[in-house]
Short mmCIF file of C-alpha atoms in Angstrom, two decimals:
data_model
loop_
_atom_site.label_atom_id
_atom_site.label_comp_id
_atom_site.label_asym_id
_atom_site.label_seq_id
_atom_site.Cartn_x
_atom_site.Cartn_y
_atom_site.Cartn_z
CA MET A 27 24.71 19.39 9.90
CA CYS A 28 21.56 20.73 8.27
CA ASP A 29 21.20 24.51 8.42
CA PHE A 30 17.40 24.18 8.62
CA CYS A 31 16.77 21.48 11.25
CA GLY A 32 20.20 21.49 12.93
CA ARG A 33 20.54 17.70 12.82
CA ASN A 34 22.79 15.25 11.04
CA PRO A 35 21.21 13.38 9.37
CA CYS A 36 18.15 15.56 8.87
CA ASP A 37 15.07 15.07 10.99
CA PRO A 38 12.53 13.17 8.83
CA ARG A 39 10.16 16.16 9.14
CA CYS A 40 12.78 18.54 7.70
CA PRO A 41 11.94 19.77 4.19
CA TYR A 42 15.53 18.99 3.18
CA ALA A 43 15.47 15.40 4.46
CA PRO A 44 15.96 12.79 1.74
CA GLU A 45 12.97 10.68 0.70
CA PRO A 46 12.81 7.31 2.46
CA PRO A 47 13.92 4.46 0.20
CA THR A 48 11.39 2.44 -1.79
CA VAL A 49 11.02 -1.06 -0.34
CA TYR A 50 8.15 -2.46 -2.48
CA ILE A 51 5.86 -1.38 -5.31
CA CYS A 52 2.12 -1.46 -4.61
CA ALA A 53 0.34 -4.04 -6.79
CA ALA A 54 -2.84 -1.91 -6.84
CA CYS A 55 -1.64 1.62 -7.62
CA GLY A 56 1.93 1.01 -8.85
CA GLU A 57 3.36 3.61 -6.48
CA PRO A 58 6.31 2.95 -4.15
CA ILE A 59 5.84 1.63 -0.64
CA LYS A 60 8.54 3.45 1.25
CA ALA A 61 10.47 2.54 4.38
CA GLY A 62 8.31 3.18 7.44
CA GLU A 63 4.94 2.77 5.66
CA GLU A 64 2.47 0.07 6.66
CA PHE A 65 1.58 -2.47 3.98
CA TYR A 66 -0.20 -5.76 3.36
CA GLU A 67 1.39 -8.76 1.62
CA ILE A 68 -0.90 -11.17 -0.20
CA ASP A 69 0.62 -14.02 -2.22
CA PHE A 70 3.94 -12.18 -2.52
CA GLU A 71 2.28 -8.98 -3.75
CA TYR A 72 2.49 -5.82 -1.67
CA TYR A 73 -0.24 -3.21 -1.12
CA HIS A 74 -0.40 0.13 0.66
CA GLU A 75 -2.78 -0.18 3.59
CA GLU A 76 -5.28 2.17 1.93
CA CYS A 77 -5.02 0.43 -1.46
CA ALA A 78 -5.64 -2.98 0.12
CA THR A 79 -8.71 -1.62 1.89
CA ASP A 80 -10.05 0.06 -1.27
CA ALA A 81 -9.45 -3.04 -3.43
CA ALA A 82 -10.26 -5.74 -0.85
CA MET A 83 -12.97 -7.48 -2.85
CA ASP A 84 -10.94 -7.37 -6.07
CA ILE A 85 -8.01 -8.93 -4.21
CA LEU A 86 -10.22 -11.64 -2.70
CA THR A 87 -11.71 -12.40 -6.11
CA GLU A 88 -8.37 -12.54 -7.89
CA HIS A 89 -6.37 -14.47 -5.30
CA PHE A 90 -8.88 -16.58 -3.44
CA GLY A 91 -11.69 -17.36 -5.87
CA ALA A 92 -14.34 -15.13 -4.30
CA ARG A 93 -17.07 -14.25 -6.77
CA LYS A 94 -19.58 -11.49 -7.24
CA GLY A 95 -23.04 -12.03 -8.68
CA ILE A 96 -26.46 -10.51 -9.03
CA ALA A 97 -29.28 -12.17 -7.13
CA GLU A 98 -32.22 -13.03 -9.30
CA GLU A 99 -35.59 -14.51 -8.43
CA GLU A 100 -36.26 -17.97 -9.73
CA ASN A 101 -39.31 -18.23 -11.98
CA GLY A 102 -41.88 -20.79 -11.29
#
């Protein structure tokens, strides 16, 4: 039994609780996606929810052929 939180195993909020295990590695940031975290899977690649949101257009471009351009007036 933990001397700090009084539980066995430790309460997840206890400072002495072990880190949750890594389940996936985020394709955007390279950091672990740990057990209990929300994620997105796109073409067998895994993203933290925040990373997928931040990189949404890059993901669409890379995986689904979306494109980005600059609008220009036609002359004449």
